[in-house]
């Protein structure tokens, strides 16, 4: 076997309060990637849907991780990657991570699964470096492990899977682009101790809520006093969407990754559908094109087809 197809799913990084340390894998949307093992060194990147992806592997979020993998392998082989990009770059739903994670999981499969999941995260982080200038694993780790993950540390990597009760996810992608690099640039580099205390109380509360199946605690803990007040200014309608979604039955939510997508968690499918209507109503009224997704947590991560 020298070729494989994978589904590389979208992810929600941060989960509101856990900037750079928490992430969740989604059942949809997902990219579709075909990866072929080559007998000669090199990485070839092609876009199936015509989306203008960088073709220089070192500048491509799928290519850079594969280059790192090949360098560690030290063998004269290569990969061809054909990407059908369903998760739009700059959406905040883990587009760059899907390309990076999909590429390394597929390549590892073709190599006979010689690398661990942690190795794959290590390689895939090179893709995030290309995309945002920083190695953050809160999209990569859930994309590879599935479910909800805590990245306790990046150097050295320490990834913890967090069990959670059934949750329904509604996300809206308003068609404005927010580059992760820009959304990181605007953040304050220092925080007040009182804000830090509130934030780590929420992170601990959210993780405890997931592990104890305590929906009320999950809802109370979906609060971000550090990042959201700054980044939400880049997303028209954010405050209104959040307030109305909670009134419509969502447990809570906020900015997905670095935005502009907004996500909400709900206890049941009916609430998730009501939340979708609210999102559509607000963005239609303020005149911003948008896509919505109603989905659930993907427990598997990148899937070999
Ligand atoms: N944790 C990262 C950020 C995720 O918020 O900048 C980017 O998707």
PDB file of C-alpha atoms and ligand atoms in Angstrom:
ATOM      1  CA  UNK A   1       0.000   0.000   0.000  1.00  0.00           C
ATOM      2  CA  UNK A   2       1.479   3.354  -0.962  1.00  0.00           C
ATOM      3  CA  UNK A   3      -1.550   5.639  -0.800  1.00  0.00           C
ATOM      4  CA  UNK A   4      -4.124   6.553   1.827  1.00  0.00           C
ATOM      5  CA  UNK A   5      -7.067   8.942   2.199  1.00  0.00           C
ATOM      6  CA  UNK A   6      -7.815  10.637   5.522  1.00  0.00           C
ATOM      7  CA  UNK A   7     -10.489  12.895   6.963  1.00  0.00           C
ATOM      8  CA  UNK A   8      -8.792  15.641   8.987  1.00  0.00           C
ATOM      9  CA  UNK A   9     -11.357  17.307  11.256  1.00  0.00           C
ATOM     10  CA  UNK A  10     -11.805  20.835  12.476  1.00  0.00           C
ATOM     11  CA  UNK A  11     -11.087  21.702  16.092  1.00  0.00           C
ATOM     12  CA  UNK A  12     -12.017  24.374  18.603  1.00  0.00           C
ATOM     13  CA  UNK A  13      -8.950  25.649  20.430  1.00  0.00           C
ATOM     14  CA  UNK A  14      -8.919  27.394  23.814  1.00  0.00           C
ATOM     15  CA  UNK A  15     -12.461  26.315  24.798  1.00  0.00           C
ATOM     16  CA  UNK A  16     -12.957  29.897  25.954  1.00  0.00           C
ATOM     17  CA  UNK A  17     -10.847  30.041  29.136  1.00  0.00           C
ATOM     18  CA  UNK A  18      -7.974  27.679  28.224  1.00  0.00           C
ATOM     19  CA  UNK A  19      -5.853  29.805  25.890  1.00  0.00           C
ATOM     20  CA  UNK A  20      -3.282  27.522  24.221  1.00  0.00           C
ATOM     21  CA  UNK A  21      -3.989  24.646  26.661  1.00  0.00           C
ATOM     22  CA  UNK A  22      -7.451  23.230  25.842  1.00  0.00           C
ATOM     23  CA  UNK A  23      -8.942  22.026  22.554  1.00  0.00           C
ATOM     24  CA  UNK A  24     -11.789  19.905  21.221  1.00  0.00           C
ATOM     25  CA  UNK A  25     -12.161  17.856  18.028  1.00  0.00           C
ATOM     26  CA  UNK A  26     -15.304  18.260  15.873  1.00  0.00           C
ATOM     27  CA  UNK A  27     -17.160  15.687  13.776  1.00  0.00           C
ATOM     28  CA  UNK A  28     -17.506  18.320  11.040  1.00  0.00           C
ATOM     29  CA  UNK A  29     -16.238  20.115   9.065  1.00  0.00           C
ATOM     30  CA  UNK A  30     -13.225  18.092   7.888  1.00  0.00           C
ATOM     31  CA  UNK A  31     -10.638  18.264   5.120  1.00  0.00           C
ATOM     32  CA  UNK A  32     -10.122  15.302   2.807  1.00  0.00           C
ATOM     33  CA  UNK A  33      -6.495  14.463   2.063  1.00  0.00           C
ATOM     34  CA  UNK A  34      -4.892  11.867  -0.211  1.00  0.00           C
ATOM     35  CA  UNK A  35      -1.292  11.072   0.705  1.00  0.00           C
ATOM     36  CA  UNK A  36       1.041   8.962  -1.440  1.00  0.00           C
ATOM     37  CA  UNK A  37       4.448   7.569  -0.523  1.00  0.00           C
ATOM     38  CA  UNK A  38       7.158   8.449  -3.085  1.00  0.00           C
ATOM     39  CA  UNK A  39      10.379   6.551  -3.740  1.00  0.00           C
ATOM     40  CA  UNK A  40      12.340   9.761  -4.115  1.00  0.00           C
ATOM     41  CA  UNK A  41      12.958  12.583  -1.622  1.00  0.00           C
ATOM     42  CA  UNK A  42      10.630  15.574  -1.748  1.00  0.00           C
ATOM     43  CA  UNK A  43       7.157  16.777  -0.826  1.00  0.00           C
ATOM     44  CA  UNK A  44       4.570  17.635  -3.484  1.00  0.00           C
ATOM     45  CA  UNK A  45       1.507  19.627  -2.361  1.00  0.00           C
ATOM     46  CA  UNK A  46      -1.569  19.948  -4.588  1.00  0.00           C
ATOM     47  CA  UNK A  47      -4.935  21.576  -3.917  1.00  0.00           C
ATOM     48  CA  UNK A  48      -7.815  19.463  -5.253  1.00  0.00           C
ATOM     49  CA  UNK A  49     -10.464  22.167  -4.921  1.00  0.00           C
ATOM     50  CA  UNK A  50      -8.336  24.912  -6.436  1.00  0.00           C
ATOM     51  CA  UNK A  51      -7.842  26.686  -3.098  1.00  0.00           C
ATOM     52  CA  UNK A  52      -4.559  28.642  -3.412  1.00  0.00           C
ATOM     53  CA  UNK A  53      -2.352  26.747  -0.947  1.00  0.00           C
ATOM     54  CA  UNK A  54       1.395  27.459  -0.733  1.00  0.00           C
ATOM     55  CA  UNK A  55       3.138  24.752  -2.769  1.00  0.00           C
ATOM     56  CA  UNK A  56       6.594  25.269  -1.208  1.00  0.00           C
ATOM     57  CA  UNK A  57       6.514  22.469   1.400  1.00  0.00           C
ATOM     58  CA  UNK A  58       8.455  24.545   3.933  1.00  0.00           C
ATOM     59  CA  UNK A  59       5.721  27.204   3.745  1.00  0.00           C
ATOM     60  CA  UNK A  60       2.794  24.792   3.745  1.00  0.00           C
ATOM     61  CA  UNK A  61       1.112  23.645   6.964  1.00  0.00           C
ATOM     62  CA  UNK A  62       1.016  20.025   5.716  1.00  0.00           C
ATOM     63  CA  UNK A  63       4.480  20.188   4.115  1.00  0.00           C
ATOM     64  CA  UNK A  64       6.503  21.530   7.045  1.00  0.00           C
ATOM     65  CA  UNK A  65       5.465  18.657   9.392  1.00  0.00           C
ATOM     66  CA  UNK A  66       6.309  16.090   6.700  1.00  0.00           C
ATOM     67  CA  UNK A  67       9.727  17.681   6.184  1.00  0.00           C
ATOM     68  CA  UNK A  68      10.352  17.385   9.939  1.00  0.00           C
ATOM     69  CA  UNK A  69       9.256  13.739   9.859  1.00  0.00           C
ATOM     70  CA  UNK A  70      11.492  12.943   6.871  1.00  0.00           C
ATOM     71  CA  UNK A  71      14.466  14.639   8.470  1.00  0.00           C
ATOM     72  CA  UNK A  72      14.070  12.446  11.560  1.00  0.00           C
ATOM     73  CA  UNK A  73      13.627   9.327   9.403  1.00  0.00           C
ATOM     74  CA  UNK A  74      16.716  10.041   7.306  1.00  0.00           C
ATOM     75  CA  UNK A  75      15.480   7.902   4.381  1.00  0.00           C
ATOM     76  CA  UNK A  76      15.384   8.911   0.674  1.00  0.00           C
ATOM     77  CA  UNK A  77      11.580   8.922   0.442  1.00  0.00           C
ATOM     78  CA  UNK A  78       8.949  11.595  -0.070  1.00  0.00           C
ATOM     79  CA  UNK A  79       5.208  12.231  -0.033  1.00  0.00           C
ATOM     80  CA  UNK A  80       2.631  13.645  -2.383  1.00  0.00           C
ATOM     81  CA  UNK A  81      -0.289  15.339  -0.638  1.00  0.00           C
ATOM     82  CA  UNK A  82      -3.548  16.270  -2.379  1.00  0.00           C
ATOM     83  CA  UNK A  83      -5.767  18.445  -0.186  1.00  0.00           C
ATOM     84  CA  UNK A  84      -9.482  19.118  -0.512  1.00  0.00           C
ATOM     85  CA  UNK A  85      -9.683  22.096   1.833  1.00  0.00           C
ATOM     86  CA  UNK A  86     -13.146  22.165   3.371  1.00  0.00           C
ATOM     87  CA  UNK A  87     -12.041  24.104   6.484  1.00  0.00           C
ATOM     88  CA  UNK A  88     -11.294  27.602   5.306  1.00  0.00           C
ATOM     89  CA  UNK A  89      -7.935  29.054   6.437  1.00  0.00           C
ATOM     90  CA  UNK A  90      -8.427  31.942   8.847  1.00  0.00           C
ATOM     91  CA  UNK A  91     -11.769  30.579  10.088  1.00  0.00           C
ATOM     92  CA  UNK A  92     -10.692  29.753  13.657  1.00  0.00           C
ATOM     93  CA  UNK A  93     -11.791  26.131  13.295  1.00  0.00           C
ATOM     94  CA  UNK A  94      -8.301  24.670  13.123  1.00  0.00           C
ATOM     95  CA  UNK A  95      -7.707  24.741   9.378  1.00  0.00           C
ATOM     96  CA  UNK A  96      -3.915  24.718   9.580  1.00  0.00           C
ATOM     97  CA  UNK A  97      -3.953  22.013  12.256  1.00  0.00           C
ATOM     98  CA  UNK A  98      -6.191  19.790  10.112  1.00  0.00           C
ATOM     99  CA  UNK A  99      -3.687  19.935   7.234  1.00  0.00           C
ATOM    100  CA  UNK A 100      -0.740  19.297   9.555  1.00  0.00           C
ATOM    101  CA  UNK A 101      -2.385  16.511  11.569  1.00  0.00           C
ATOM    102  CA  UNK A 102      -3.937  14.852   8.514  1.00  0.00           C
ATOM    103  CA  UNK A 103      -0.577  14.787   6.725  1.00  0.00           C
ATOM    104  CA  UNK A 104       1.390  13.227   9.583  1.00  0.00           C
ATOM    105  CA  UNK A 105      -1.277  10.661  10.523  1.00  0.00           C
ATOM    106  CA  UNK A 106      -1.530   9.582   6.868  1.00  0.00           C
ATOM    107  CA  UNK A 107       2.254   9.456   6.428  1.00  0.00           C
ATOM    108  CA  UNK A 108       2.662   7.435   9.619  1.00  0.00           C
ATOM    109  CA  UNK A 109       0.036   4.972   8.401  1.00  0.00           C
ATOM    110  CA  UNK A 110       1.966   4.526   5.128  1.00  0.00           C
ATOM    111  CA  UNK A 111       5.177   3.971   7.115  1.00  0.00           C
ATOM    112  CA  UNK A 112       3.597   1.206   9.226  1.00  0.00           C
ATOM    113  CA  UNK A 113       2.712   3.343  12.271  1.00  0.00           C
ATOM    114  CA  UNK A 114       6.284   3.701  13.485  1.00  0.00           C
ATOM    115  CA  UNK A 115       5.611   6.972  15.328  1.00  0.00           C
ATOM    116  CA  UNK A 116       3.549   7.559  18.488  1.00  0.00           C
ATOM    117  CA  UNK A 117       0.728  10.100  18.640  1.00  0.00           C
ATOM    118  CA  UNK A 118       3.000  12.334  20.670  1.00  0.00           C
ATOM    119  CA  UNK A 119       5.654  12.146  17.920  1.00  0.00           C
ATOM    120  CA  UNK A 120       2.972  13.117  15.395  1.00  0.00           C
ATOM    121  CA  UNK A 121       1.981  16.158  17.474  1.00  0.00           C
ATOM    122  CA  UNK A 122       5.666  17.129  17.634  1.00  0.00           C
ATOM    123  CA  UNK A 123       5.941  17.021  13.817  1.00  0.00           C
ATOM    124  CA  UNK A 124       2.568  18.700  13.234  1.00  0.00           C
ATOM    125  CA  UNK A 125       3.579  21.646  15.422  1.00  0.00           C
ATOM    126  CA  UNK A 126       5.888  22.723  12.594  1.00  0.00           C
ATOM    127  CA  UNK A 127       2.730  23.405  10.581  1.00  0.00           C
ATOM    128  CA  UNK A 128       1.372  25.732  13.274  1.00  0.00           C
ATOM    129  CA  UNK A 129       4.722  27.524  13.312  1.00  0.00           C
ATOM    130  CA  UNK A 130       4.300  28.168   9.577  1.00  0.00           C
ATOM    131  CA  UNK A 131       0.691  29.313  10.021  1.00  0.00           C
ATOM    132  CA  UNK A 132       0.907  31.549  13.064  1.00  0.00           C
ATOM    133  CA  UNK A 133       4.593  31.891  13.918  1.00  0.00           C
ATOM    134  CA  UNK A 134       4.101  29.976  17.183  1.00  0.00           C
ATOM    135  CA  UNK A 135       4.006  26.290  18.098  1.00  0.00           C
ATOM    136  CA  UNK A 136       0.671  25.906  19.888  1.00  0.00           C
ATOM    137  CA  UNK A 137      -0.867  22.431  20.174  1.00  0.00           C
ATOM    138  CA  UNK A 138      -4.463  23.171  21.190  1.00  0.00           C
ATOM    139  CA  UNK A 139      -5.748  22.392  17.676  1.00  0.00           C
ATOM    140  CA  UNK A 140      -3.134  19.762  16.733  1.00  0.00           C
ATOM    141  CA  UNK A 141      -3.520  17.587  19.848  1.00  0.00           C
ATOM    142  CA  UNK A 142      -7.329  17.187  19.702  1.00  0.00           C
ATOM    143  CA  UNK A 143      -7.105  16.667  15.921  1.00  0.00           C
ATOM    144  CA  UNK A 144      -4.713  13.734  16.425  1.00  0.00           C
ATOM    145  CA  UNK A 145      -6.018  12.304  19.732  1.00  0.00           C
ATOM    146  CA  UNK A 146      -9.735  13.099  19.227  1.00  0.00           C
ATOM    147  CA  UNK A 147     -12.024  14.286  22.016  1.00  0.00           C
ATOM    148  CA  UNK A 148     -11.014  17.058  24.390  1.00  0.00           C
ATOM    149  CA  UNK A 149      -7.341  17.462  25.208  1.00  0.00           C
ATOM    150  CA  UNK A 150      -5.372  19.428  27.757  1.00  0.00           C
ATOM    151  CA  UNK A 151      -1.889  20.465  26.673  1.00  0.00           C
ATOM    152  CA  UNK A 152      -0.300  20.815  30.086  1.00  0.00           C
ATOM    153  CA  UNK A 153       3.033  21.627  28.493  1.00  0.00           C
ATOM    154  CA  UNK A 154       4.505  21.973  24.994  1.00  0.00           C
ATOM    155  CA  UNK A 155       8.190  21.788  25.956  1.00  0.00           C
ATOM    156  CA  UNK A 156       8.265  18.941  26.885  1.00  0.00           C
ATOM    157  CA  UNK A 157       4.993  17.752  25.364  1.00  0.00           C
ATOM    158  CA  UNK A 158       2.475  16.655  27.988  1.00  0.00           C
ATOM    159  CA  UNK A 159      -0.958  15.911  26.506  1.00  0.00           C
ATOM    160  CA  UNK A 160      -3.882  14.701  28.620  1.00  0.00           C
ATOM    161  CA  UNK A 161      -7.176  13.439  27.159  1.00  0.00           C
ATOM    162  CA  UNK A 162     -10.151  14.735  29.139  1.00  0.00           C
ATOM    163  CA  UNK A 163     -13.354  12.648  29.184  1.00  0.00           C
ATOM    164  CA  UNK A 164     -16.584  14.608  28.821  1.00  0.00           C
ATOM    165  CA  UNK A 165     -20.322  13.986  28.784  1.00  0.00           C
ATOM    166  CA  UNK A 166     -22.205  14.156  25.456  1.00  0.00           C
ATOM    167  CA  UNK A 167     -22.132  17.722  24.158  1.00  0.00           C
ATOM    168  CA  UNK A 168     -23.554  19.358  21.050  1.00  0.00           C
ATOM    169  CA  UNK A 169     -21.525  22.024  19.339  1.00  0.00           C
ATOM    170  CA  UNK A 170     -22.889  24.868  17.235  1.00  0.00           C
ATOM    171  CA  UNK A 171     -20.406  27.037  15.372  1.00  0.00           C
ATOM    172  CA  UNK A 172     -20.792  29.998  13.088  1.00  0.00           C
ATOM    173  CA  UNK A 173     -18.106  31.176  10.700  1.00  0.00           C
ATOM    174  CA  UNK A 174     -18.738  34.780   9.690  1.00  0.00           C
ATOM    175  CA  UNK A 175     -16.979  35.363   6.366  1.00  0.00           C
ATOM    176  CA  UNK A 176     -14.346  37.761   7.622  1.00  0.00           C
ATOM    177  CA  UNK A 177     -10.740  36.680   7.957  1.00  0.00           C
ATOM    178  CA  UNK A 178      -8.843  36.952  11.226  1.00  0.00           C
ATOM    179  CA  UNK A 179      -5.247  35.773  10.908  1.00  0.00           C
ATOM    180  CA  UNK A 180      -4.093  33.909  14.010  1.00  0.00           C
ATOM    181  CA  UNK A 181      -0.775  35.764  13.927  1.00  0.00           C
ATOM    182  CA  UNK A 182      -2.641  39.103  14.069  1.00  0.00           C
ATOM    183  CA  UNK A 183      -5.063  37.867  16.741  1.00  0.00           C
ATOM    184  CA  UNK A 184      -2.065  36.903  18.890  1.00  0.00           C
ATOM    185  CA  UNK A 185      -0.209  40.128  18.214  1.00  0.00           C
ATOM    186  CA  UNK A 186      -2.957  42.287  19.762  1.00  0.00           C
ATOM    187  CA  UNK A 187      -3.008  40.431  23.079  1.00  0.00           C
ATOM    188  CA  UNK A 188      -1.652  42.033  26.230  1.00  0.00           C
ATOM    189  CA  UNK A 189       1.604  40.360  27.285  1.00  0.00           C
ATOM    190  CA  UNK A 190       0.979  40.892  30.998  1.00  0.00           C
ATOM    191  CA  UNK A 191      -2.087  40.110  33.079  1.00  0.00           C
ATOM    192  CA  UNK A 192      -3.287  41.145  36.521  1.00  0.00           C
ATOM    193  CA  UNK A 193      -3.066  38.545  39.262  1.00  0.00           C
ATOM    194  CA  UNK A 194      -6.792  38.925  40.035  1.00  0.00           C
ATOM    195  CA  UNK A 195      -7.613  38.144  36.379  1.00  0.00           C
ATOM    196  CA  UNK A 196      -5.219  35.186  36.337  1.00  0.00           C
ATOM    197  CA  UNK A 197      -6.907  33.786  39.454  1.00  0.00           C
ATOM    198  CA  UNK A 198     -10.334  34.057  37.809  1.00  0.00           C
ATOM    199  CA  UNK A 199      -8.996  32.443  34.618  1.00  0.00           C
ATOM    200  CA  UNK A 200      -7.354  29.421  36.243  1.00  0.00           C
ATOM    201  CA  UNK A 201     -10.440  28.968  38.421  1.00  0.00           C
ATOM    202  CA  UNK A 202     -12.431  28.704  35.200  1.00  0.00           C
ATOM    203  CA  UNK A 203      -9.977  26.300  33.532  1.00  0.00           C
ATOM    204  CA  UNK A 204     -10.010  24.021  36.555  1.00  0.00           C
ATOM    205  CA  UNK A 205     -13.808  24.334  36.738  1.00  0.00           C
ATOM    206  CA  UNK A 206     -14.217  23.460  33.073  1.00  0.00           C
ATOM    207  CA  UNK A 207     -11.996  20.378  33.300  1.00  0.00           C
ATOM    208  CA  UNK A 208     -13.739  19.286  36.529  1.00  0.00           C
ATOM    209  CA  UNK A 209     -17.124  19.897  34.871  1.00  0.00           C
ATOM    210  CA  UNK A 210     -16.168  17.698  31.910  1.00  0.00           C
ATOM    211  CA  UNK A 211     -14.873  14.908  34.143  1.00  0.00           C
ATOM    212  CA  UNK A 212     -17.823  15.011  36.561  1.00  0.00           C
ATOM    213  CA  UNK A 213     -20.451  15.303  33.784  1.00  0.00           C
ATOM    214  CA  UNK A 214     -21.573  18.519  35.500  1.00  0.00           C
ATOM    215  CA  UNK A 215     -23.218  20.617  32.759  1.00  0.00           C
ATOM    216  CA  UNK A 216     -23.884  23.586  35.065  1.00  0.00           C
ATOM    217  CA  UNK A 217     -20.235  23.740  36.090  1.00  0.00           C
ATOM    218  CA  UNK A 218     -19.204  23.537  32.418  1.00  0.00           C
ATOM    219  CA  UNK A 219     -21.515  26.455  31.634  1.00  0.00           C
ATOM    220  CA  UNK A 220     -20.284  28.588  34.554  1.00  0.00           C
ATOM    221  CA  UNK A 221     -16.664  27.954  33.631  1.00  0.00           C
ATOM    222  CA  UNK A 222     -16.989  29.011  29.980  1.00  0.00           C
ATOM    223  CA  UNK A 223     -15.758  32.506  30.812  1.00  0.00           C
ATOM    224  CA  UNK A 224     -12.608  34.223  29.546  1.00  0.00           C
ATOM    225  CA  UNK A 225     -11.459  37.407  31.266  1.00  0.00           C
ATOM    226  CA  UNK A 226      -8.073  37.609  29.492  1.00  0.00           C
ATOM    227  CA  UNK A 227      -8.359  37.039  25.758  1.00  0.00           C
ATOM    228  CA  UNK A 228     -12.011  37.473  24.749  1.00  0.00           C
ATOM    229  CA  UNK A 229     -12.318  41.121  25.841  1.00  0.00           C
ATOM    230  CA  UNK A 230      -9.538  41.995  23.362  1.00  0.00           C
ATOM    231  CA  UNK A 231     -10.244  39.628  20.464  1.00  0.00           C
ATOM    232  CA  UNK A 232     -14.029  40.019  20.462  1.00  0.00           C
ATOM    233  CA  UNK A 233     -13.520  43.538  19.097  1.00  0.00           C
ATOM    234  CA  UNK A 234     -12.468  41.894  15.798  1.00  0.00           C
ATOM    235  CA  UNK A 235     -15.818  40.061  15.481  1.00  0.00           C
ATOM    236  CA  UNK A 236     -18.893  42.181  14.681  1.00  0.00           C
ATOM    237  CA  UNK A 237     -21.970  40.937  16.554  1.00  0.00           C
ATOM    238  CA  UNK A 238     -19.985  38.847  19.034  1.00  0.00           C
ATOM    239  CA  UNK A 239     -21.598  40.101  22.255  1.00  0.00           C
ATOM    240  CA  UNK A 240     -25.094  39.874  20.821  1.00  0.00           C
ATOM    241  CA  UNK A 241     -24.547  36.333  19.511  1.00  0.00           C
ATOM    242  CA  UNK A 242     -23.180  35.179  22.844  1.00  0.00           C
ATOM    243  CA  UNK A 243     -25.949  36.692  24.944  1.00  0.00           C
ATOM    244  CA  UNK A 244     -28.748  35.474  22.667  1.00  0.00           C
ATOM    245  CA  UNK A 245     -27.306  31.955  22.279  1.00  0.00           C
ATOM    246  CA  UNK A 246     -27.194  31.537  26.042  1.00  0.00           C
ATOM    247  CA  UNK A 247     -30.771  32.809  26.284  1.00  0.00           C
ATOM    248  CA  UNK A 248     -31.700  30.227  23.614  1.00  0.00           C
ATOM    249  CA  UNK A 249     -30.363  27.387  25.772  1.00  0.00           C
ATOM    250  CA  UNK A 250     -26.609  27.110  25.165  1.00  0.00           C
ATOM    251  CA  UNK A 251     -24.478  26.213  28.193  1.00  0.00           C
ATOM    252  CA  UNK A 252     -21.991  28.835  27.029  1.00  0.00           C
ATOM    253  CA  UNK A 253     -19.274  29.417  24.500  1.00  0.00           C
ATOM    254  CA  UNK A 254     -17.126  32.084  22.932  1.00  0.00           C
ATOM    255  CA  UNK A 255     -14.518  32.640  20.251  1.00  0.00           C
ATOM    256  CA  UNK A 256     -13.385  29.460  18.474  1.00  0.00           C
ATOM    257  CA  UNK A 257      -9.589  29.511  18.522  1.00  0.00           C
ATOM    258  CA  UNK A 258      -8.418  32.929  17.393  1.00  0.00           C
ATOM    259  CA  UNK A 259     -11.729  33.628  15.616  1.00  0.00           C
ATOM    260  CA  UNK A 260     -13.689  34.857  13.808  1.00  0.00           C
ATOM    261  CA  UNK A 261     -15.809  31.722  14.313  1.00  0.00           C
ATOM    262  CA  UNK A 262     -17.932  31.573  17.451  1.00  0.00           C
ATOM    263  CA  UNK A 263     -18.904  28.262  19.062  1.00  0.00           C
ATOM    264  CA  UNK A 264     -21.463  27.284  21.660  1.00  0.00           C
ATOM    265  CA  UNK A 265     -21.870  24.076  23.677  1.00  0.00           C
ATOM    266  CA  UNK A 266     -25.339  22.680  24.364  1.00  0.00           C
ATOM    267  CA  UNK A 267     -26.604  19.737  26.351  1.00  0.00           C
ATOM    268  CA  UNK A 268     -28.953  18.446  23.660  1.00  0.00           C
ATOM    269  CA  UNK A 269     -29.452  18.592  19.899  1.00  0.00           C
ATOM    270  CA  UNK A 270     -32.633  20.693  20.128  1.00  0.00           C
ATOM    271  CA  UNK A 271     -30.818  23.483  21.982  1.00  0.00           C
ATOM    272  CA  UNK A 272     -27.914  23.299  19.498  1.00  0.00           C
ATOM    273  CA  UNK A 273     -30.383  23.831  16.627  1.00  0.00           C
ATOM    274  CA  UNK A 274     -32.027  26.794  18.378  1.00  0.00           C
ATOM    275  CA  UNK A 275     -28.565  28.273  18.878  1.00  0.00           C
ATOM    276  CA  UNK A 276     -27.855  27.884  15.159  1.00  0.00           C
ATOM    277  CA  UNK A 277     -31.010  29.888  14.350  1.00  0.00           C
ATOM    278  CA  UNK A 278     -29.871  32.683  16.662  1.00  0.00           C
ATOM    279  CA  UNK A 279     -26.443  32.810  15.022  1.00  0.00           C
ATOM    280  CA  UNK A 280     -27.992  32.920  11.561  1.00  0.00           C
ATOM    281  CA  UNK A 281     -30.468  35.621  12.584  1.00  0.00           C
ATOM    282  CA  UNK A 282     -27.811  37.935  14.016  1.00  0.00           C
ATOM    283  CA  UNK A 283     -25.318  37.654  11.143  1.00  0.00           C
ATOM    284  CA  UNK A 284     -28.063  37.916   8.503  1.00  0.00           C
ATOM    285  CA  UNK A 285     -29.347  41.086  10.151  1.00  0.00           C
ATOM    286  CA  UNK A 286     -25.929  42.739  10.356  1.00  0.00           C
ATOM    287  CA  UNK A 287     -25.240  41.695   6.771  1.00  0.00           C
ATOM    288  CA  UNK A 288     -22.271  39.330   7.133  1.00  0.00           C
ATOM    289  CA  UNK A 289     -22.193  36.117   5.076  1.00  0.00           C
ATOM    290  CA  UNK A 290     -21.723  33.105   7.316  1.00  0.00           C
ATOM    291  CA  UNK A 291     -21.685  29.305   7.519  1.00  0.00           C
ATOM    292  CA  UNK A 292     -23.019  27.394  10.500  1.00  0.00           C
ATOM    293  CA  UNK A 293     -22.268  23.885  11.723  1.00  0.00           C
ATOM    294  CA  UNK A 294     -24.227  21.803  14.218  1.00  0.00           C
ATOM    295  CA  UNK A 295     -22.049  18.923  15.275  1.00  0.00           C
ATOM    296  CA  UNK A 296     -20.731  16.800  18.131  1.00  0.00           C
ATOM    297  CA  UNK A 297     -17.371  15.963  19.653  1.00  0.00           C
ATOM    298  CA  UNK A 298     -15.248  13.725  17.420  1.00  0.00           C
ATOM    299  CA  UNK A 299     -13.691  11.068  19.663  1.00  0.00           C
ATOM    300  CA  UNK A 300     -11.388   9.619  17.009  1.00  0.00           C
ATOM    301  CA  UNK A 301      -9.516  12.549  15.475  1.00  0.00           C
ATOM    302  CA  UNK A 302      -7.983  12.114  12.012  1.00  0.00           C
ATOM    303  CA  UNK A 303      -9.652   9.116  10.382  1.00  0.00           C
ATOM    304  CA  UNK A 304      -8.083   6.749   7.841  1.00  0.00           C
ATOM    305  CA  UNK A 305     -10.652   6.056   5.123  1.00  0.00           C
TER     306      UNK A 305
HETATM  307  N1  LIG B   1      -4.599  29.046  20.977  1.00  0.00           N
HETATM  308  C1  LIG B   1      -4.487  29.609  19.674  1.00  0.00           C
HETATM  309  C2  LIG B   1      -4.868  31.072  19.732  1.00  0.00           C
HETATM  310  C3  LIG B   1      -5.389  28.863  18.743  1.00  0.00           C
HETATM  311  O1  LIG B   1      -5.916  31.362  20.319  1.00  0.00           O
HETATM  312  O2  LIG B   1      -4.136  31.917  19.221  1.00  0.00           O
HETATM  313  C4  LIG B   1      -5.409  29.374  17.335  1.00  0.00           C
HETATM  314  O3  LIG B   1      -6.349  28.620  16.597  1.00  0.00           O
END
